[in-house]
Coordinates of C-alpha atoms in Angstrom, one line a residue:
Chain A
K1 CA 76.2 107.9 70.4
A2 CA 78.7 110.2 71.5
G3 CA 81.2 109.1 74.2
V4 CA 82.3 110.6 77.5
T5 CA 84.1 114.0 76.8
Q6 CA 86.8 115.3 79.0
T7 CA 87.9 118.8 79.5
P8 CA 90.6 120.0 79.3
R9 CA 92.6 116.8 77.6
Y10 CA 96.1 118.5 78.3
L11 CA 96.9 120.7 81.7
I12 CA 100.3 122.2 83.5
K13 CA 99.6 123.9 86.5
T14 CA 101.9 125.1 89.4
R15 CA 102.3 123.7 92.8
G16 CA 99.2 125.7 95.1
Q17 CA 97.2 126.2 92.2
Q18 CA 94.1 124.4 92.0
V19 CA 92.3 122.7 89.1
T20 CA 89.1 121.4 87.7
L21 CA 88.2 119.4 85.5
S22 CA 85.3 117.9 83.9
C23 CA 83.5 114.9 82.7
S24 CA 80.4 114.7 79.9
P25 CA 79.1 111.3 80.2
I26 CA 77.2 109.2 77.8
S27 CA 73.7 110.4 77.1
G28 CA 71.5 108.7 79.7
H29 CA 73.8 107.7 82.0
R30 CA 73.9 108.3 85.3
S31 CA 76.9 107.3 87.2
V32 CA 80.1 109.2 86.8
S33 CA 83.5 107.7 88.6
W34 CA 87.0 109.5 88.8
Y35 CA 90.2 107.6 88.2
Q36 CA 93.8 108.8 89.1
Q37 CA 96.2 107.0 86.7
T38 CA 99.9 106.8 87.8
P39 CA 102.9 104.8 86.3
G40 CA 103.5 104.4 90.3
Q41 CA 100.4 103.7 91.5
G42 CA 98.2 102.5 88.8
L43 CA 94.8 102.9 88.8
Q44 CA 93.8 104.5 91.9
F45 CA 89.6 105.0 92.5
L46 CA 88.8 108.7 93.4
F47 CA 84.7 108.7 93.8
E48 CA 81.5 107.7 92.1
Y49 CA 78.6 110.1 91.5
F50 CA 75.5 108.7 91.1
S51 CA 72.3 111.2 90.7
E52 CA 74.2 113.9 92.0
T53 CA 75.4 112.0 95.1
Q54 CA 78.5 110.7 96.0
R55 CA 77.9 106.8 96.3
N56 CA 81.7 105.7 96.9
K57 CA 84.9 107.5 97.7
G58 CA 88.7 106.5 97.2
N59 CA 91.7 106.9 100.1
F60 CA 92.6 109.9 98.6
P61 CA 92.8 113.5 100.5
G62 CA 90.0 115.9 101.1
R63 CA 92.2 118.3 98.7
F64 CA 90.3 115.9 95.9
S65 CA 86.7 116.7 95.8
G66 CA 84.0 116.6 93.3
R67 CA 80.3 117.0 92.1
Q68 CA 77.7 115.7 89.9
F69 CA 74.9 118.3 88.5
S70 CA 71.8 117.4 87.3
N71 CA 72.6 116.6 83.7
S72 CA 74.7 114.0 84.9
R73 CA 77.7 115.7 83.8
S74 CA 80.5 116.0 86.5
E75 CA 83.9 117.7 87.8
M76 CA 86.2 117.1 89.7
N77 CA 88.5 120.0 92.2
V78 CA 92.0 119.6 93.6
S79 CA 92.8 122.3 95.1
T80 CA 96.6 123.2 97.0
L81 CA 98.2 120.9 93.9
E82 CA 101.4 118.8 94.6
L83 CA 103.9 117.4 92.7
G84 CA 102.7 113.9 93.4
D85 CA 99.1 115.2 91.6
S86 CA 100.7 114.5 88.7
A87 CA 99.2 111.8 86.7
L88 CA 96.5 110.7 84.1
Y89 CA 92.9 111.3 85.3
L90 CA 90.2 109.4 84.4
C91 CA 86.2 109.6 83.9
A92 CA 83.7 106.6 83.6
S93 CA 80.0 106.5 82.8
S94 CA 77.8 104.0 83.6
L95 CA 74.0 103.7 83.4
P96 CA 73.9 101.8 86.1
Q97 CA 71.6 99.4 85.2
G98 CA 71.3 95.5 86.6
K99 CA 74.1 94.1 88.5
A100 CA 76.5 94.0 85.1
Y101 CA 78.2 97.5 86.4
E102 CA 80.1 97.9 82.7
Q103 CA 81.9 101.5 82.5
Y104 CA 82.8 103.4 79.8
F105 CA 85.8 105.4 79.8
G106 CA 87.0 109.0 78.5
P107 CA 90.2 109.9 77.1
G108 CA 91.4 111.5 80.5
T109 CA 93.0 114.7 81.1
R110 CA 96.4 114.6 81.2
L111 CA 97.6 116.9 84.4
T112 CA 101.2 118.1 84.6
V113 CA 102.2 120.1 88.6
T114 CA 105.2 121.8 88.1
Chain B
A1 CA 86.9 93.3 100.2
Q2 CA 87.8 92.7 96.9
S3 CA 91.3 92.7 95.3
V4 CA 93.1 91.7 91.9
T5 CA 96.9 90.6 91.1
Q6 CA 98.0 90.1 87.7
L7 CA 101.2 87.9 87.1
G8 CA 103.7 89.7 84.8
S9 CA 104.1 93.7 84.2
H10 CA 105.1 93.2 80.7
V11 CA 104.4 90.4 78.5
S12 CA 105.8 89.5 75.3
V13 CA 104.5 87.4 72.6
S14 CA 104.9 86.7 68.8
E15 CA 102.9 87.7 66.2
G16 CA 100.8 84.7 66.1
A17 CA 101.3 83.1 69.2
L18 CA 99.1 82.5 72.2
V19 CA 98.2 85.7 74.6
L20 CA 97.7 85.0 78.2
L21 CA 97.4 87.2 80.7
R22 CA 96.8 86.4 84.2
C23 CA 94.7 87.9 86.6
N24 CA 93.3 86.1 90.1
Y25 CA 91.1 88.4 92.7
S26 CA 89.9 87.9 96.0
S27 CA 86.3 88.5 96.8
S28 CA 84.2 88.1 99.8
V29 CA 81.1 87.8 97.5
P30 CA 80.8 86.3 94.2
P31 CA 82.4 89.0 91.9
Y32 CA 81.7 90.6 88.5
L33 CA 85.1 90.6 86.7
F34 CA 85.9 92.5 83.8
W35 CA 88.9 93.1 81.3
Y36 CA 89.8 96.6 79.8
V37 CA 92.4 97.4 77.4
Q38 CA 94.2 100.6 77.0
Y39 CA 95.9 102.2 73.8
P40 CA 98.3 104.8 74.7
N41 CA 96.8 108.2 75.2
Q42 CA 93.5 106.8 75.4
G43 CA 90.5 105.9 78.1
L44 CA 90.5 102.2 79.2
Q45 CA 87.6 99.7 77.0
L46 CA 85.8 96.8 77.6
L47 CA 87.0 93.8 76.0
L48 CA 84.6 91.7 77.9
K49 CA 82.9 90.9 81.5
Y50 CA 82.0 88.0 83.2
T51 CA 78.8 88.2 85.8
T52 CA 77.1 85.3 85.7
G53 CA 76.2 81.7 83.6
A54 CA 78.7 80.4 82.1
T55 CA 81.9 80.5 83.0
L56 CA 83.7 81.1 79.2
V57 CA 83.2 84.6 78.3
K58 CA 83.8 85.7 75.0
G59 CA 84.6 89.5 74.0
I60 CA 85.6 92.0 71.2
N61 CA 88.9 91.3 68.9
G62 CA 89.3 88.0 69.7
F63 CA 89.7 88.0 73.2
E64 CA 88.3 85.4 75.7
A65 CA 88.5 84.4 79.4
E66 CA 87.4 81.6 82.0
F67 CA 86.2 82.3 85.4
K68 CA 87.4 79.7 87.6
K69 CA 86.1 80.2 91.0
S70 CA 88.0 77.1 92.2
E71 CA 91.5 79.0 91.5
T72 CA 89.9 82.5 91.5
S73 CA 91.2 83.1 88.3
F74 CA 90.2 85.3 85.2
H75 CA 92.8 84.9 83.0
L76 CA 92.9 86.4 79.5
T77 CA 93.6 84.5 76.5
K78 CA 93.6 85.1 72.2
P79 CA 94.3 82.1 70.4
S80 CA 96.8 84.4 68.0
A81 CA 98.1 87.6 68.6
H82 CA 98.4 90.3 66.4
M83 CA 100.4 93.4 66.4
S84 CA 97.4 95.7 66.6
D85 CA 97.2 94.0 70.1
A86 CA 99.8 95.9 71.7
A87 CA 98.7 97.9 74.9
E88 CA 98.2 97.7 78.3
Y89 CA 95.4 95.2 80.0
F90 CA 93.9 95.6 83.2
C91 CA 91.5 92.8 85.3
A92 CA 88.9 94.5 87.6
V93 CA 86.7 93.1 90.0
K94 CA 83.0 94.2 92.0
G95 CA 82.2 92.4 94.4
T96 CA 78.4 93.6 94.7
S97 CA 76.2 96.8 92.7
Y98 CA 77.2 99.3 95.0
D99 CA 80.8 98.6 95.5
K100 CA 84.2 100.3 93.4
V101 CA 85.4 98.9 90.7
I102 CA 88.9 97.6 91.9
F103 CA 91.7 97.3 89.1
G104 CA 94.8 95.3 88.7
P105 CA 98.4 96.6 88.1
G106 CA 97.7 96.0 84.5
T107 CA 100.0 94.0 82.1
S108 CA 101.4 95.4 79.0
L109 CA 101.4 93.3 75.9
S110 CA 104.1 93.9 73.3
V111 CA 103.8 91.7 70.2
I112 CA 107.1 90.9 68.2
P113 CA 106.8 90.9 64.7

Protein backbone atom coordinates (compact mmCIF):
# COMPACT_ATOMS: atom_id res chain seq x y z
CA LYS A 1 0.00 0.00 0.00
CA ALA A 2 1.23 3.47 -0.78
CA GLY A 3 1.88 5.66 2.23
CA VAL A 4 0.62 9.11 3.00
CA THR A 5 1.75 11.58 0.39
CA GLN A 6 2.06 15.31 0.77
CA THR A 7 2.59 17.91 -1.91
CA PRO A 8 4.55 19.98 -2.36
CA ARG A 9 7.49 18.86 -0.23
CA TYR A 10 9.06 22.30 -0.09
CA LEU A 11 7.55 25.73 -0.51
CA ILE A 12 8.82 29.28 -0.22
CA LYS A 13 6.29 32.07 0.13
CA THR A 14 6.32 35.76 0.95
CA ARG A 15 4.56 37.39 3.89
CA GLY A 16 0.98 38.22 3.08
CA GLN A 17 0.57 35.48 0.49
CA GLN A 18 -1.62 32.47 0.91
CA VAL A 19 -0.70 28.81 0.49
CA THR A 20 -2.48 25.50 -0.01
CA LEU A 21 -0.97 22.20 1.03
CA SER A 22 -2.27 18.82 -0.07
CA CYS A 23 -2.41 15.44 1.62
CA SER A 24 -3.42 12.09 0.16
CA PRO A 25 -4.08 9.50 2.87
CA ILE A 26 -3.44 5.79 2.71
CA SER A 27 -6.09 4.06 0.64
CA GLY A 28 -9.08 3.23 2.83
CA HIS A 29 -8.18 5.70 5.55
CA ARG A 30 -10.94 8.18 6.25
CA SER A 31 -9.44 10.37 8.94
CA VAL A 32 -6.82 13.00 8.20
CA SER A 33 -5.10 15.16 10.80
CA TRP A 34 -2.76 18.09 10.29
CA TYR A 35 0.09 19.19 12.54
CA GLN A 36 2.50 22.08 12.58
CA GLN A 37 6.02 21.28 13.71
CA THR A 38 8.50 23.98 14.71
CA PRO A 39 11.69 23.83 16.80
CA GLY A 40 10.20 26.12 19.42
CA GLN A 41 6.66 24.81 19.73
CA GLY A 42 7.11 21.18 18.78
CA LEU A 43 4.18 19.31 17.26
CA GLN A 44 0.96 21.24 17.43
CA PHE A 45 -2.38 19.89 16.33
CA LEU A 46 -4.16 21.94 13.68
CA PHE A 47 -7.30 20.00 12.82
CA GLU A 48 -8.75 16.61 12.05
CA TYR A 49 -11.18 15.67 9.32
CA PHE A 50 -13.29 12.57 9.09
CA SER A 51 -15.74 11.91 6.27
CA GLU A 52 -15.42 15.49 5.04
CA THR A 53 -16.29 16.94 8.46
CA GLN A 54 -13.96 18.70 10.83
CA ARG A 55 -13.98 16.61 13.98
CA ASN A 56 -11.37 18.39 16.07
CA LYS A 57 -9.63 21.74 15.91
CA GLY A 58 -6.49 23.05 17.57
CA ASN A 59 -5.78 26.54 18.85
CA PHE A 60 -4.76 28.26 15.65
CA PRO A 61 -6.10 31.51 14.20
CA GLY A 62 -8.76 31.51 11.53
CA ARG A 63 -6.08 32.06 8.87
CA PHE A 64 -5.56 28.32 9.06
CA SER A 65 -8.30 26.32 7.43
CA GLY A 66 -8.76 22.92 5.92
CA ARG A 67 -11.11 20.67 4.11
CA GLN A 68 -11.52 17.07 3.12
CA PHE A 69 -12.87 15.73 -0.11
CA SER A 70 -15.09 12.73 -0.72
CA ASN A 71 -12.05 10.62 -1.64
CA SER A 72 -10.54 11.49 1.79
CA ARG A 73 -7.82 13.68 0.30
CA SER A 74 -7.34 16.79 2.37
CA GLU A 75 -6.03 20.29 1.87
CA MET A 76 -5.04 22.94 4.33
CA ASN A 77 -4.85 26.61 3.54
CA VAL A 78 -3.03 29.40 5.29
CA SER A 79 -3.98 32.91 4.31
CA THR A 80 -2.04 36.11 4.92
CA LEU A 81 1.18 34.29 5.73
CA GLU A 82 3.35 35.48 8.59
CA LEU A 83 7.03 34.77 9.25
CA GLY A 84 6.00 32.61 12.20
CA ASP A 85 4.13 30.26 9.90
CA SER A 86 7.43 28.85 8.69
CA ALA A 87 7.30 25.23 9.76
CA LEU A 88 7.06 21.62 8.75
CA TYR A 89 3.42 20.75 8.16
CA LEU A 90 2.63 17.11 8.71
CA CYS A 91 -0.40 15.20 7.65
CA ALA A 92 -1.43 11.91 9.24
CA SER A 93 -4.13 9.46 8.25
CA SER A 94 -5.89 6.70 10.12
CA LEU A 95 -8.83 4.37 9.58
CA PRO A 96 -10.04 5.03 12.34
CA GLN A 97 -11.60 1.81 13.49
CA GLY A 98 -11.93 0.90 17.13
CA LYS A 99 -10.20 2.80 19.87
CA ALA A 100 -6.60 2.22 18.85
CA TYR A 101 -6.09 5.44 16.95
CA GLU A 102 -2.92 4.63 15.03
CA GLN A 103 -1.76 7.43 12.79
CA TYR A 104 0.40 7.14 9.70
CA PHE A 105 2.37 10.26 8.85
CA GLY A 106 3.44 11.71 5.57
CA PRO A 107 6.91 13.21 5.02
CA GLY A 108 5.62 16.74 5.49
CA THR A 109 5.69 19.99 3.60
CA ARG A 110 8.45 22.38 4.60
CA LEU A 111 7.04 25.92 4.33
CA THR A 112 9.38 28.88 4.49
CA VAL A 113 7.89 32.37 4.70
CA THR A 114 10.19 35.25 3.84
CA ALA B 1 -7.66 17.18 29.25
CA GLN B 2 -4.54 15.27 28.39
CA SER B 3 -0.91 16.35 28.47
CA VAL B 4 2.51 14.78 28.02
CA THR B 5 5.92 15.61 29.43
CA GLN B 6 9.20 14.11 28.31
CA LEU B 7 12.10 14.47 30.68
CA GLY B 8 15.24 15.45 28.84
CA SER B 9 15.09 17.21 25.50
CA HIS B 10 18.34 15.52 24.56
CA VAL B 11 19.73 12.15 25.59
CA SER B 12 23.11 10.69 24.62
CA VAL B 13 24.02 7.04 25.00
CA SER B 14 26.94 4.93 23.88
CA GLU B 15 26.43 2.32 21.22
CA GLY B 16 25.39 -0.90 22.95
CA ALA B 17 24.16 0.85 26.08
CA LEU B 18 20.63 0.89 27.44
CA VAL B 19 18.28 3.46 25.98
CA LEU B 20 15.75 4.99 28.40
CA LEU B 21 13.48 7.80 27.27
CA ARG B 22 11.03 9.09 29.84
CA CYS B 23 7.41 10.00 29.32
CA ASN B 24 4.81 11.05 31.86
CA TYR B 25 1.25 11.84 31.00
CA SER B 26 -1.89 13.20 32.54
CA SER B 27 -5.31 12.09 31.46
CA SER B 28 -8.77 12.29 32.93
CA VAL B 29 -9.71 8.97 31.36
CA PRO B 30 -7.78 5.73 30.74
CA PRO B 31 -5.36 6.83 28.06
CA TYR B 32 -4.09 5.43 24.84
CA LEU B 33 -0.34 5.98 24.69
CA PHE B 34 2.04 6.01 21.78
CA TRP B 35 5.71 6.39 20.98
CA TYR B 36 6.71 7.75 17.59
CA VAL B 37 10.14 8.20 16.04
CA GLN B 38 11.15 10.87 13.55
CA TYR B 39 14.29 10.65 11.45
CA PRO B 40 15.68 13.81 9.84
CA ASN B 41 13.54 15.21 7.05
CA GLN B 42 10.90 12.55 7.51
CA GLY B 43 7.49 12.21 9.05
CA LEU B 44 6.76 10.32 12.24
CA GLN B 45 6.68 6.55 12.43
CA LEU B 46 4.84 4.59 15.10
CA LEU B 47 7.16 2.57 17.36
CA LEU B 48 4.55 1.10 19.67
CA LYS B 49 1.23 1.78 21.34
CA TYR B 50 -0.66 0.93 24.49
CA THR B 51 -4.43 0.72 24.45
CA THR B 52 -5.58 -1.88 26.98
CA GLY B 53 -4.36 -5.18 28.36
CA ALA B 54 -0.71 -6.05 28.86
CA THR B 55 1.19 -3.15 30.34
CA LEU B 56 4.51 -4.11 28.73
CA VAL B 57 4.30 -3.27 25.07
CA LYS B 58 6.81 -4.39 22.48
CA GLY B 59 7.37 -2.39 19.35
CA ILE B 60 9.54 -2.29 16.29
CA ASN B 61 13.33 -2.12 16.20
CA GLY B 62 13.68 -3.76 19.62
CA PHE B 63 11.94 -1.00 21.57
CA GLU B 64 9.47 -1.60 24.35
CA ALA B 65 7.55 0.50 26.86
CA GLU B 66 5.79 -0.17 30.10
CA PHE B 67 2.55 1.50 31.12
CA LYS B 68 2.58 2.28 34.84
CA LYS B 69 -0.74 3.73 35.88
CA SER B 70 0.37 4.49 39.45
CA GLU B 71 3.28 6.56 38.16
CA THR B 72 1.41 7.92 35.09
CA SER B 73 4.44 6.93 33.06
CA PHE B 74 5.13 5.24 29.75
CA HIS B 75 8.92 5.12 29.46
CA LEU B 76 10.57 3.79 26.31
CA THR B 77 13.51 1.41 26.54
CA LYS B 78 15.84 -0.56 24.34
CA PRO B 79 18.49 -2.88 25.79
CA SER B 80 21.25 -2.03 23.34
CA ALA B 81 21.47 1.17 21.32
CA HIS B 82 22.45 1.13 17.66
CA MET B 83 23.76 4.03 15.65
CA SER B 84 20.60 3.86 13.56
CA ASP B 85 18.51 4.70 16.64
CA ALA B 86 19.66 8.32 16.55
CA ALA B 87 16.48 10.28 15.96
CA GLU B 88 13.77 12.35 17.64
CA TYR B 89 11.31 10.44 19.81
CA PHE B 90 7.83 11.61 20.68
CA CYS B 91 5.48 10.30 23.31
CA ALA B 92 1.78 10.92 22.69
CA VAL B 93 -1.49 10.47 24.55
CA LYS B 94 -5.10 10.20 23.50
CA GLY B 95 -8.01 10.14 25.90
CA THR B 96 -10.95 8.73 23.99
CA SER B 97 -11.63 7.70 20.43
CA TYR B 98 -12.72 11.23 19.61
CA ASP B 99 -9.97 13.18 21.34
CA LYS B 100 -7.09 14.66 19.42
CA VAL B 101 -3.65 13.17 19.92
CA ILE B 102 -1.41 15.24 22.18
CA PHE B 103 2.32 14.97 21.57
CA GLY B 104 5.11 15.58 24.02
CA PRO B 105 7.92 18.00 23.18
CA GLY B 106 10.19 15.23 21.98
CA THR B 107 13.56 13.83 23.02
CA SER B 108 16.49 13.86 20.66
CA LEU B 109 18.54 10.69 21.01
CA SER B 110 22.21 10.67 20.07
CA VAL B 111 24.20 7.44 19.91
CA ILE B 112 27.92 7.73 20.44
CA PRO B 113 30.14 5.16 18.74
